[in-house]
Amino acid sequence: MKVLIVGNGAREHAIAWKIRQSPLVDELYVAPGNAGTAAIATNIPVSATDIEGQARAARQYGVDLTVVGPEAPLAAGIVDFFERQGLAVFGPNRDAARIESSKVFAKELMAKYGIPTGKYEIFDSYTVACSYVKSHAFPLVVKADGLAAGKGVTVAKTEVEAVKALHECLVERVFGASGDRVLVEECLVGPEVSVFAFTDGESMSSMVAACDYKRAFDGDEGPNTGGMGSYSPPPFWTDELAQEVRETIMEPTVRAMALEGCPYKGVLYVGLMLTEDGPKVIEFNSRLGDPETQVILPRLKTDLMEILLAVADGTLNKTSIEWSAEACVGVAMASGGYPGSYATGIPISGLAQAEAHGLVFHAGTSQEQIDGSATLTDGGRVLTVVGKGPSMDEARAQAYEGIAQISFEGGFYRRDIAAGIENI
Ligand code: AMP
Ligand code: GLY
């Protein structure tokens, strides 16, 4: 088979790495890809959000299945566009992807079907929203309804912070149409966990859980980022908890989406807070997580292609999906200045040495055009190094031995990913 992966992050490199291992796959393409995917697949220079360009590439290369990594093309209807042209594609269609692209849709779905989540109110008026937050206790969470590249959520500790977030959304419109409506939510407290399952719209696979680190610096200091590291499995993710999450959240959500006339096919990713009153949904995402993918796919024992094809064929109930009990730790290395402004085009050294210790998944990297030899930085998060082992300590040691081999001017990483996490 010929497979095309849409995207260019470390998540997409990890998907490509896993699919490359499948005996079912002869040709692998990534569009647009990065220097890491170029080593194991053919990169096609088409942006992830250029839906027509992606479909043209799929036809031109005779692709049998396209796998969509990021949320933006899903929310823009890449699956609908491909299906109209008779092209096979993995991911939810536009209506189903609303579970991520509209937080209002997701909240209303949960309210209607009794899926546990925090209390919330929806506003489209700045004045009305302000008077609401003034009469409520803090902290409160203010969220833009639509996609906002991970920047649409403010956990407001004070009225001043909440009002500022409401002003940015509803008055300054910094998120454009994504901020036409805002949610003001109860602030949930507890350990946070990302949970993933494949679903064909009816059946759901076994689940896998991971934790990510969003702040830029050690000790959860500094600004929010796309994710500086992750580990899997969390020590608190017991069979009992998994069963509870499956029965009270994941399966009811898959059923609810079908009942609403938008059956969900693809990967369902739920962000949970494990509160004193049980697990509650913070948000749904319509795809695999980044940086969680980098630590869950190395634990997937089943051929990923078999799973993707079973989702496409609606035969997931006949496919058993197994995860290894091993631990994985992923540490991201970022450009100096990230998540603010940063330079690109800086040569990276030590990549080959790092690969002797762990898996190196590229994100913002490019292959120098002049002699094709050097790998250069080309983004904020540059790469993730993943260690794997029978215990979290061993996985962690491997990841850090690997990343210590790599250097580029200004590059930095957190030293505390999976530190103090119990062994499994
Ligand atoms: P996001 O940018 O959508 O990935 O969300 C950012 C983060 O905000 C989440 O990972 C949570 O840590 C936090 N968050 C979102 N909603 C809530 C909530 N209702 N209560 C507490 N924390 C929240
Ligand atoms: N790990 C956060 C995300 O993928 O949205």
Short mmCIF file of C-alpha atoms in Angstrom, two decimals, residues 184-394:
data_model
loop_
_atom_site.label_atom_id
_atom_site.label_comp_id
_atom_site.label_asym_id
_atom_site.label_seq_id
_atom_site.Cartn_x
_atom_site.Cartn_y
_atom_site.Cartn_z
CA VAL A 184 -16.55 30.42 31.32
CA GLU A 185 -15.92 27.19 33.18
CA GLU A 186 -15.55 25.89 36.67
CA CYS A 187 -11.85 25.27 37.41
CA LEU A 188 -11.29 21.55 37.90
CA VAL A 189 -8.55 20.35 40.24
CA GLY A 190 -6.59 17.09 40.17
CA PRO A 191 -4.03 15.17 38.15
CA GLU A 192 -4.44 15.71 34.42
CA VAL A 193 -4.21 12.88 31.89
CA SER A 194 -4.60 12.46 28.13
CA VAL A 195 -6.48 9.34 27.04
CA PHE A 196 -6.63 7.97 23.49
CA ALA A 197 -8.71 5.34 21.72
CA PHE A 198 -9.36 4.42 18.11
CA THR A 199 -12.99 4.24 17.04
CA ASP A 200 -14.77 3.39 13.80
CA GLY A 201 -17.93 5.20 14.89
CA GLU A 202 -19.37 2.17 16.70
CA SER A 203 -16.63 0.12 18.35
CA MET A 204 -13.80 1.51 20.42
CA SER A 205 -10.32 0.08 20.87
CA SER A 206 -8.48 -0.43 24.15
CA MET A 207 -7.30 2.90 25.55
CA VAL A 208 -3.86 4.29 26.29
CA ALA A 209 -2.96 7.16 28.62
CA ALA A 210 -0.11 9.68 28.80
CA CYS A 211 0.78 12.90 30.61
CA ASP A 212 2.29 15.96 29.01
CA TYR A 213 4.17 19.02 30.28
CA LYS A 214 2.90 22.29 28.84
CA ARG A 215 5.07 24.94 30.54
CA ALA A 216 8.38 25.96 29.00
CA PHE A 217 10.65 25.61 32.06
CA ASP A 218 11.42 23.21 34.92
CA GLY A 219 8.99 23.11 37.80
CA ASP A 220 6.11 24.08 35.48
CA GLU A 221 7.40 27.65 35.26
CA GLY A 222 7.25 29.96 32.28
CA PRO A 223 4.81 30.34 29.42
CA ASN A 224 2.54 27.66 27.95
CA THR A 225 3.94 25.79 24.97
CA GLY A 226 2.77 23.12 22.56
CA GLY A 227 4.30 20.60 25.00
CA MET A 228 7.86 20.15 26.30
CA GLY A 229 7.70 16.46 27.12
CA SER A 230 5.49 13.53 28.03
CA TYR A 231 5.45 10.07 29.54
CA SER A 232 3.33 6.95 29.40
CA PRO A 233 1.80 5.11 31.18
CA PRO A 234 0.92 7.29 34.19
CA PRO A 235 1.34 5.24 37.42
CA PHE A 236 -2.19 6.21 38.55
CA TRP A 237 -3.76 4.84 35.32
CA THR A 238 -5.09 1.60 36.82
CA ASP A 239 -7.39 -0.95 35.18
CA GLU A 240 -10.22 0.26 37.44
CA LEU A 241 -9.75 3.88 36.39
CA ALA A 242 -9.51 2.86 32.72
CA GLN A 243 -12.77 0.91 33.05
CA GLU A 244 -14.52 3.88 34.67
CA VAL A 245 -13.28 6.27 31.95
CA ARG A 246 -14.36 3.83 29.25
CA GLU A 247 -17.87 3.37 30.67
CA THR A 248 -18.64 6.91 31.80
CA ILE A 249 -16.81 8.97 29.17
CA MET A 250 -15.35 7.29 26.08
CA GLU A 251 -18.15 4.89 25.06
CA PRO A 252 -20.97 7.35 25.86
CA THR A 253 -19.18 9.95 23.70
CA VAL A 254 -18.86 7.59 20.72
CA ARG A 255 -22.57 6.66 21.11
CA ALA A 256 -23.58 10.31 21.48
CA MET A 257 -21.76 11.32 18.30
CA ALA A 258 -23.53 8.55 16.35
CA LEU A 259 -26.91 9.57 17.81
CA GLU A 260 -26.24 13.18 16.82
CA GLY A 261 -25.80 12.06 13.20
CA CYS A 262 -22.04 12.65 13.13
CA PRO A 263 -20.43 9.27 13.86
CA TYR A 264 -16.84 9.77 14.98
CA LYS A 265 -14.15 7.84 13.10
CA GLY A 266 -10.50 8.21 13.96
CA VAL A 267 -8.63 8.75 17.20
CA LEU A 268 -10.64 10.16 20.07
CA TYR A 269 -8.43 12.05 22.51
CA VAL A 270 -9.89 13.16 25.79
CA GLY A 271 -8.13 15.46 28.26
CA LEU A 272 -9.28 14.52 31.77
CA MET A 273 -8.95 15.96 35.22
CA LEU A 274 -9.10 13.27 37.92
CA THR A 275 -11.13 15.24 40.46
CA GLU A 276 -12.27 14.17 43.92
CA ASP A 277 -15.67 13.53 42.32
CA GLY A 278 -14.18 11.25 39.66
CA PRO A 279 -12.76 11.81 36.17
CA LYS A 280 -14.15 14.84 34.32
CA VAL A 281 -13.59 16.00 30.75
CA ILE A 282 -11.52 19.16 30.23
CA GLU A 283 -11.61 18.89 26.46
CA PHE A 284 -11.84 16.55 23.52
CA ASN A 285 -9.42 16.52 20.61
CA SER A 286 -10.05 14.98 17.21
CA ARG A 287 -6.58 13.50 16.63
CA LEU A 288 -3.49 12.12 18.31
CA GLY A 289 -1.76 14.44 20.79
CA ASP A 290 1.64 16.05 20.43
CA PRO A 291 3.88 15.24 22.41
CA GLU A 292 1.82 12.24 23.65
CA THR A 293 2.02 10.34 20.34
CA GLN A 294 5.80 10.15 20.66
CA VAL A 295 5.43 8.13 23.90
CA ILE A 296 2.38 6.03 23.04
CA LEU A 297 3.20 4.72 19.56
CA PRO A 298 6.46 3.08 20.75
CA ARG A 299 4.21 1.17 23.21
CA LEU A 300 1.79 -0.01 20.48
CA LYS A 301 2.43 -3.69 19.77
CA THR A 302 -0.20 -4.00 17.03
CA ASP A 303 0.53 -2.99 13.43
CA LEU A 304 -0.80 0.59 13.19
CA MET A 305 -1.80 0.07 9.54
CA GLU A 306 -4.10 -2.80 10.53
CA ILE A 307 -5.83 -0.49 13.00
CA LEU A 308 -6.17 2.37 10.53
CA LEU A 309 -7.64 0.02 7.92
CA ALA A 310 -10.05 -1.51 10.45
CA VAL A 311 -11.30 2.00 11.33
CA ALA A 312 -11.76 2.76 7.61
CA ASP A 313 -13.62 -0.54 7.04
CA GLY A 314 -15.71 -0.34 10.22
CA THR A 315 -14.26 -3.64 11.49
CA LEU A 316 -12.50 -2.40 14.61
CA ASN A 317 -14.47 -4.87 16.77
CA LYS A 318 -12.54 -7.69 15.03
CA THR A 319 -9.11 -6.14 15.66
CA SER A 320 -7.37 -6.58 18.98
CA ILE A 321 -5.08 -3.74 19.91
CA GLU A 322 -2.27 -4.28 22.37
CA TRP A 323 -0.08 -1.85 24.27
CA SER A 324 3.17 -2.96 25.90
CA ALA A 325 3.62 -2.45 29.65
CA GLU A 326 6.93 -0.67 29.04
CA ALA A 327 7.47 2.94 30.04
CA CYS A 328 8.25 5.72 27.56
CA VAL A 329 9.55 9.20 28.28
CA GLY A 330 9.82 11.95 25.64
CA VAL A 331 11.80 15.16 26.07
CA ALA A 332 11.33 18.00 23.59
CA MET A 333 14.19 20.32 22.61
CA ALA A 334 13.16 23.81 21.57
CA SER A 335 14.71 26.86 19.91
CA GLY A 336 15.94 29.64 22.22
CA GLY A 337 13.08 32.11 22.73
CA TYR A 338 10.30 29.57 22.10
CA PRO A 339 7.29 29.90 22.58
CA GLY A 340 8.05 33.55 21.77
CA SER A 341 10.12 34.52 18.73
CA TYR A 342 13.17 32.45 17.81
CA ALA A 343 15.74 32.11 15.03
CA THR A 344 15.72 29.25 12.49
CA GLY A 345 18.32 27.80 10.15
CA ILE A 346 20.72 26.86 12.96
CA PRO A 347 22.79 23.67 12.39
CA ILE A 348 22.00 20.78 14.75
CA SER A 349 24.79 18.44 15.87
CA GLY A 350 24.73 15.03 17.55
CA LEU A 351 21.59 13.60 15.94
CA ALA A 352 23.24 10.31 14.96
CA GLN A 353 24.81 9.92 18.43
CA ALA A 354 21.41 10.55 20.07
CA GLU A 355 19.84 7.80 17.96
CA ALA A 356 22.22 5.34 19.63
CA HIS A 357 20.38 6.02 22.93
CA GLY A 358 16.75 6.70 22.09
CA LEU A 359 14.27 7.44 19.34
CA VAL A 360 14.69 10.89 17.81
CA PHE A 361 11.48 12.34 16.38
CA HIS A 362 11.96 15.55 14.42
CA ALA A 363 9.56 18.50 14.47
CA GLY A 364 10.93 21.87 13.29
CA THR A 365 13.89 20.62 11.23
CA SER A 366 14.86 20.97 7.59
CA GLN A 367 17.49 19.42 5.40
CA GLU A 368 19.97 21.95 4.09
CA GLN A 369 19.46 22.32 0.37
CA ILE A 370 23.05 23.15 -0.63
CA ASP A 371 24.82 19.87 0.11
CA GLY A 372 22.00 17.97 1.77
CA SER A 373 24.24 17.07 4.71
CA ALA A 374 23.37 19.36 7.62
CA THR A 375 20.09 19.33 9.47
CA LEU A 376 18.92 22.81 10.43
CA THR A 377 16.38 24.09 12.93
CA ASP A 378 13.15 25.20 11.31
CA GLY A 379 10.65 25.76 14.11
CA GLY A 380 9.98 26.33 17.80
CA ARG A 381 9.91 22.76 18.97
CA VAL A 382 12.78 21.18 17.08
CA LEU A 383 12.69 17.51 18.09
CA THR A 384 11.69 15.01 20.77
CA VAL A 385 14.00 12.29 22.11
CA VAL A 386 12.17 9.24 23.47
CA GLY A 387 13.55 6.63 25.86
CA LYS A 388 11.84 3.31 26.48
CA GLY A 389 12.40 0.73 29.19
CA PRO A 390 10.95 -1.66 31.74
CA SER A 391 10.72 1.16 34.29
CA MET A 392 10.06 4.91 34.11
CA ASP A 393 13.55 5.56 35.54
CA GLU A 394 15.22 3.57 32.77
#
